[in-house]
Coordinates of C-alpha atoms in Angstrom, one line a residue:
X16 CA 16.1 1.9 9.7
X17 CA 16.6 1.4 6.5
X18 CA 16.5 -2.4 4.7
X19 CA 19.4 -3.7 3.2
X20 CA 18.1 -2.0 -0.3
X21 CA 18.7 1.4 1.2
X22 CA 14.9 1.8 1.5
X23 CA 12.7 2.4 4.5
X24 CA 9.4 0.4 5.0
X25 CA 8.9 0.5 8.5
X26 CA 6.7 3.8 9.4
X27 CA 2.8 3.1 8.2
X28 CA 0.3 5.7 8.2
X29 CA -3.6 4.0 8.0
X30 CA -6.1 7.2 7.3
X31 CA -9.8 5.9 7.4
X32 CA -13.0 7.4 7.7
X33 CA -13.9 4.1 9.7
X34 CA -16.0 2.7 7.0
X35 CA -16.4 -1.0 7.0
X36 CA -15.1 -1.5 3.7
X37 CA -11.5 -0.1 5.0
X38 CA -11.3 -3.0 7.4
X39 CA -9.1 -5.1 4.8
X40 CA -6.7 -1.8 4.3
X41 CA -6.2 -1.8 8.3
X42 CA -5.3 -5.7 8.2
X43 CA -2.8 -5.1 5.7
X44 CA -1.4 -1.9 7.8
X45 CA -1.2 -3.9 10.9
X46 CA 0.5 -6.9 9.3
X47 CA 3.4 -4.7 7.5
X48 CA 4.0 -2.9 10.6
X49 CA 4.2 -6.5 12.7
X50 CA 7.0 -7.9 10.2
X51 CA 8.6 -4.9 9.8
X52 CA 8.8 -4.4 13.8
X53 CA 8.0 -0.7 12.8
X54 CA 5.3 1.8 13.7
X55 CA 1.4 2.2 12.7
X56 CA -0.7 5.3 13.0
X57 CA -4.1 5.0 12.7
X58 CA -5.6 8.4 11.6
X59 CA -9.3 8.9 11.6
X60 CA -10.4 11.5 9.1
X61 CA -13.4 13.6 9.9
X62 CA -15.4 16.2 8.4
X63 CA -17.2 17.0 11.7
X64 CA -15.8 18.3 14.3
X65 CA -16.9 15.3 16.5
X66 CA -15.0 13.3 18.9
X67 CA -13.6 9.7 17.1
X68 CA -15.6 6.9 18.0
X69 CA -12.7 4.3 18.2
X70 CA -15.1 1.6 19.2
X71 CA -16.5 1.4 15.6
X72 CA -13.4 0.1 14.2
X73 CA -11.7 -2.8 14.5
X74 CA -9.4 -3.2 17.7
X75 CA -5.9 -3.3 17.5
X76 CA -5.8 -5.8 20.5
X77 CA -8.8 -7.8 19.2
X78 CA -7.5 -8.1 15.6
X79 CA -4.0 -9.5 17.3
X80 CA -6.1 -11.7 19.7
X81 CA -7.9 -12.9 16.8
X82 CA -4.8 -13.7 15.0
X83 CA -3.4 -15.6 17.7
X84 CA -0.3 -13.5 18.4
X85 CA -2.0 -12.0 22.0
X86 CA -3.8 -13.9 24.7
X87 CA -7.4 -13.3 25.4
X88 CA -6.6 -11.4 28.6
X89 CA -3.2 -9.5 27.1
X90 CA -3.5 -5.5 28.1
X91 CA -2.0 -2.7 25.9
X92 CA 1.5 -3.3 27.1
X93 CA 1.8 -6.7 25.4
X94 CA 0.9 -4.6 22.1
X95 CA 4.5 -3.1 22.4
X96 CA 6.1 -6.5 23.2
X97 CA 5.0 -7.7 19.5
X98 CA 7.7 -5.0 18.4
X99 CA 5.5 -3.0 16.6
X100 CA 4.5 0.8 18.1
X101 CA 0.9 1.4 17.4
X102 CA -0.7 5.1 17.7
X103 CA -4.4 6.6 17.0
X104 CA -5.2 10.7 16.0
X105 CA -7.8 12.1 14.5
X106 CA -8.1 14.8 11.8
X107 CA -11.3 17.3 11.7
X108 CA -11.0 19.0 8.4
X109 CA -13.4 20.2 6.0
X110 CA -11.6 18.8 2.9
X111 CA -10.5 15.6 4.2
X112 CA -7.8 15.3 1.7
X113 CA -6.3 18.7 2.9
X114 CA -6.0 17.2 6.3
X115 CA -4.1 14.0 5.3
X116 CA -1.6 16.3 3.4
X117 CA -1.4 18.5 6.7
X118 CA -0.8 15.5 8.6
X119 CA 1.8 14.2 6.2
X120 CA 3.9 17.3 6.4
X121 CA 3.9 16.8 10.3
X122 CA 4.3 13.5 10.7
X123 CA 6.8 11.2 8.5
X124 CA 5.6 8.0 7.1
X125 CA 7.3 5.6 4.7
X126 CA 3.7 4.1 3.3
X127 CA 0.2 5.4 3.3
X128 CA -2.3 2.3 3.6
X129 CA -5.7 3.1 2.7
X130 CA -8.9 1.5 1.2
X131 CA -10.2 2.9 -2.2
X132 CA -13.1 2.6 -4.2
X133 CA -14.8 4.5 -7.5
X134 CA -17.5 5.9 -5.7
X135 CA -16.9 5.3 -1.7
X136 CA -14.7 6.5 1.0
X137 CA -11.5 8.8 0.3
X138 CA -12.3 8.7 -3.1
X139 CA -14.9 11.2 -2.9
X140 CA -12.8 13.7 -1.3
X141 CA -9.5 13.1 -3.4
X142 CA -9.8 15.2 -6.3
X143 CA -8.5 18.3 -8.0
X144 CA -4.9 19.6 -7.6
X145 CA -4.8 19.0 -4.1
X146 CA -3.7 15.3 -4.9
X147 CA -1.0 16.5 -7.1
X148 CA 0.5 18.4 -4.0
X149 CA 0.1 15.4 -1.9
X150 CA 2.1 13.4 -4.4
X151 CA 4.9 16.0 -5.1
X152 CA 5.1 16.8 -1.5
X153 CA 5.8 13.5 0.3
X154 CA 8.3 10.8 0.0
X155 CA 5.4 8.3 1.0
X156 CA 4.6 5.5 -1.1
X157 CA 1.1 4.5 -1.2
X158 CA -0.9 1.1 -0.9
X159 CA -4.4 1.2 -2.4
X160 CA -6.9 -1.7 -1.1
X161 CA -9.9 -1.6 -3.2
X162 CA -13.0 -2.2 -1.8
X163 CA -14.6 -5.7 -1.9
X164 CA -10.6 -7.2 -2.4
X165 CA -9.5 -9.5 0.2
X166 CA -5.8 -8.6 -0.9
X167 CA -2.6 -10.5 0.1
X168 CA -3.2 -10.2 4.2
X169 CA -6.3 -12.4 5.9
X170 CA -8.8 -10.4 7.6
X171 CA -9.4 -13.1 10.2
X172 CA -6.1 -15.0 10.5
X173 CA -3.6 -12.2 9.4
X174 CA -1.9 -14.9 7.3
X175 CA 0.0 -13.4 4.4
X176 CA -0.3 -15.1 0.8
X177 CA 1.9 -13.4 -1.5
X178 CA 2.6 -16.2 -4.4
X179 CA 2.9 -13.5 -6.8
X180 CA 3.7 -9.4 -7.7
X181 CA 3.3 -7.9 -10.7
X182 CA 6.1 -4.8 -11.3
X183 CA 5.2 -2.8 -14.9
X184 CA 8.6 -1.4 -16.1
X185 CA 9.5 1.3 -18.7
X186 CA 12.3 3.3 -19.0
X187 CA 10.4 6.4 -17.5
X188 CA 10.0 6.6 -14.7
X189 CA 13.3 4.2 -13.9
X190 CA 12.0 1.0 -12.2
X191 CA 14.7 0.7 -10.1
X192 CA 13.2 2.1 -7.1
X193 CA 9.6 0.1 -6.9
X194 CA 11.7 -2.6 -7.8
X195 CA 13.7 -2.2 -4.7
X196 CA 10.7 -1.5 -2.5
X197 CA 9.0 -4.7 -3.2
X198 CA 11.9 -6.7 -2.7
X199 CA 12.2 -4.9 0.8
X200 CA 8.5 -5.4 1.7
X201 CA 8.6 -9.5 0.3
X202 CA 11.6 -9.6 2.4
X203 CA 10.3 -8.7 5.4
X204 CA 6.6 -10.4 5.0
X205 CA 6.1 -13.6 6.9
X206 CA 5.2 -15.2 3.3
X207 CA 7.4 -18.0 1.2
X208 CA 9.1 -17.2 -1.7
X209 CA 7.1 -15.0 -4.2
X210 CA 7.5 -14.7 -7.9
X211 CA 7.8 -10.7 -9.0
X212 CA 7.2 -10.7 -12.6
X213 CA 8.9 -7.8 -14.5
X214 CA 6.3 -6.9 -17.2
X215 CA 7.3 -4.6 -20.2
X216 CA 5.0 -3.7 -22.6
X217 CA 6.0 -3.1 -26.2
X218 CA 9.0 -3.5 -28.2
X219 CA 11.0 -5.9 -26.5
X220 CA 14.2 -4.5 -27.6
X221 CA 12.9 -1.5 -26.0
X222 CA 13.3 -3.2 -22.6
X223 CA 14.9 -1.1 -19.8
X224 CA 17.8 -2.4 -17.7
X225 CA 16.7 -2.9 -14.2
X226 CA 18.9 -3.4 -10.6
X227 CA 17.7 -6.4 -9.4
X228 CA 18.3 -7.0 -5.6
X229 CA 20.1 -9.9 -4.3
X230 CA 16.7 -11.3 -2.6
X231 CA 16.2 -14.3 -0.3
X232 CA 12.7 -14.6 -1.1
X233 CA 11.8 -12.9 -4.9
X234 CA 11.8 -15.1 -8.0
X235 CA 12.5 -12.8 -10.6
X236 CA 10.6 -13.4 -14.1
X237 CA 10.6 -11.3 -17.0
X238 CA 7.6 -11.0 -19.3
X239 CA 6.9 -8.8 -22.6
X240 CA 3.3 -8.3 -23.9
X241 CA 1.9 -6.2 -26.8
X242 CA -1.0 -3.9 -26.8
X243 CA -2.6 -1.5 -24.3
X244 CA -1.0 -1.1 -21.8
X245 CA -3.7 -1.1 -18.7
X246 CA -5.5 -4.6 -20.8
X247 CA -2.0 -6.0 -20.7
X248 CA -1.4 -5.2 -16.6
X249 CA -5.1 -6.4 -15.7
X250 CA -4.7 -9.7 -18.2
X251 CA -1.1 -10.4 -17.0
X252 CA -2.3 -10.2 -13.1
X253 CA -5.7 -12.1 -13.9
X254 CA -3.7 -15.0 -15.4
X255 CA -0.9 -15.1 -12.7
X256 CA -2.6 -15.1 -9.2
X257 CA -1.3 -11.5 -8.9
X258 CA -2.1 -10.7 -5.0
X259 CA -0.3 -7.2 -5.6
X260 CA 0.5 -4.5 -8.3
X261 CA 3.4 -2.2 -7.9
X262 CA 3.9 0.8 -10.0
X263 CA 6.6 3.2 -10.2
X264 CA 4.9 6.8 -11.1
X265 CA 6.2 10.2 -11.6
X266 CA 5.5 13.2 -9.7
X267 CA 2.5 13.9 -11.8
X268 CA 1.4 10.4 -12.0
X269 CA 1.9 9.1 -8.1
X270 CA 0.6 8.5 -4.7
X271 CA -3.2 10.0 -4.0
X272 CA -3.0 11.5 -7.9
X273 CA -3.4 8.0 -9.0
X274 CA -6.9 8.5 -8.2
X275 CA -7.6 11.5 -10.9
X276 CA -7.6 9.4 -14.4
X277 CA -3.6 8.3 -14.7
X278 CA -2.8 4.9 -15.7
X279 CA -2.5 3.6 -12.1
X280 CA -5.9 4.8 -11.5
X281 CA -7.2 3.0 -14.3
X282 CA -5.4 -0.1 -13.7
X283 CA -6.9 0.4 -10.0
X284 CA -10.5 0.5 -11.1
X285 CA -10.0 -2.8 -12.7
X286 CA -7.6 -4.9 -10.9
X287 CA -8.8 -7.3 -7.9
X288 CA -5.6 -7.0 -5.9
X289 CA -3.9 -4.3 -4.0
X290 CA -1.9 -1.8 -5.8
X291 CA 1.4 -0.3 -4.7
X292 CA 2.1 3.1 -6.0
X293 CA 5.7 4.5 -5.6
X294 CA 6.6 8.1 -7.1
X295 CA 10.2 8.6 -8.7
X296 CA 12.4 10.6 -6.3

């Protein structure tokens, strides 16, 4: 099922190595799946051929109980009554990034939600040309949640707070897909009106035309800055209580390749909020 913008944001994949820093990313994945009335697959990625210890990771049912969405004595069947489908799987692969790629080739996902840190978790694994292969061989978007960042979903309550989203725009790649994706996400999230900042960096005369969706909850605000691209993005985010940065990327600057030194990676290394990366079709 697609949103009224023609963008599907219902099927989510959450790869995790069970590190503590990935718990916030898990909360974002679960909240997105709930509000989309969609599906969430939690993929444990492990270098060792050992059985996954799911007790070491937050329980879906326990989290929903903590959020007040399930009663204390709820059983597993009651999770489905919330309109969300949850599944769990494991990947035993010496190269975990290869395992994620292989899994994405077998199983569809609209959005991959994962924790990221410069020196921890999956960032140790996602290097070289493999990340570029993932970027070019999947249609999935990626929501990166940096370690130590609370994001826009409260881990303890499940509440969504998304007062402002920042979308840096340029003529290449076209901003239309990322704008439509953000509108679809905001409309389905359990939050109020969101200011969506369309930031162009450089000569105002070269600001690209954007097909703005007729969103019930997005308030579009145009901005222009001059200077270093990464500096401008991070400064605007810090000054305007931005809780999500959404970036359109091309095939060589998108998805997991965002961790290799691109503009997206440099923004991700400095920002204090999650980053959504959607590569141009």
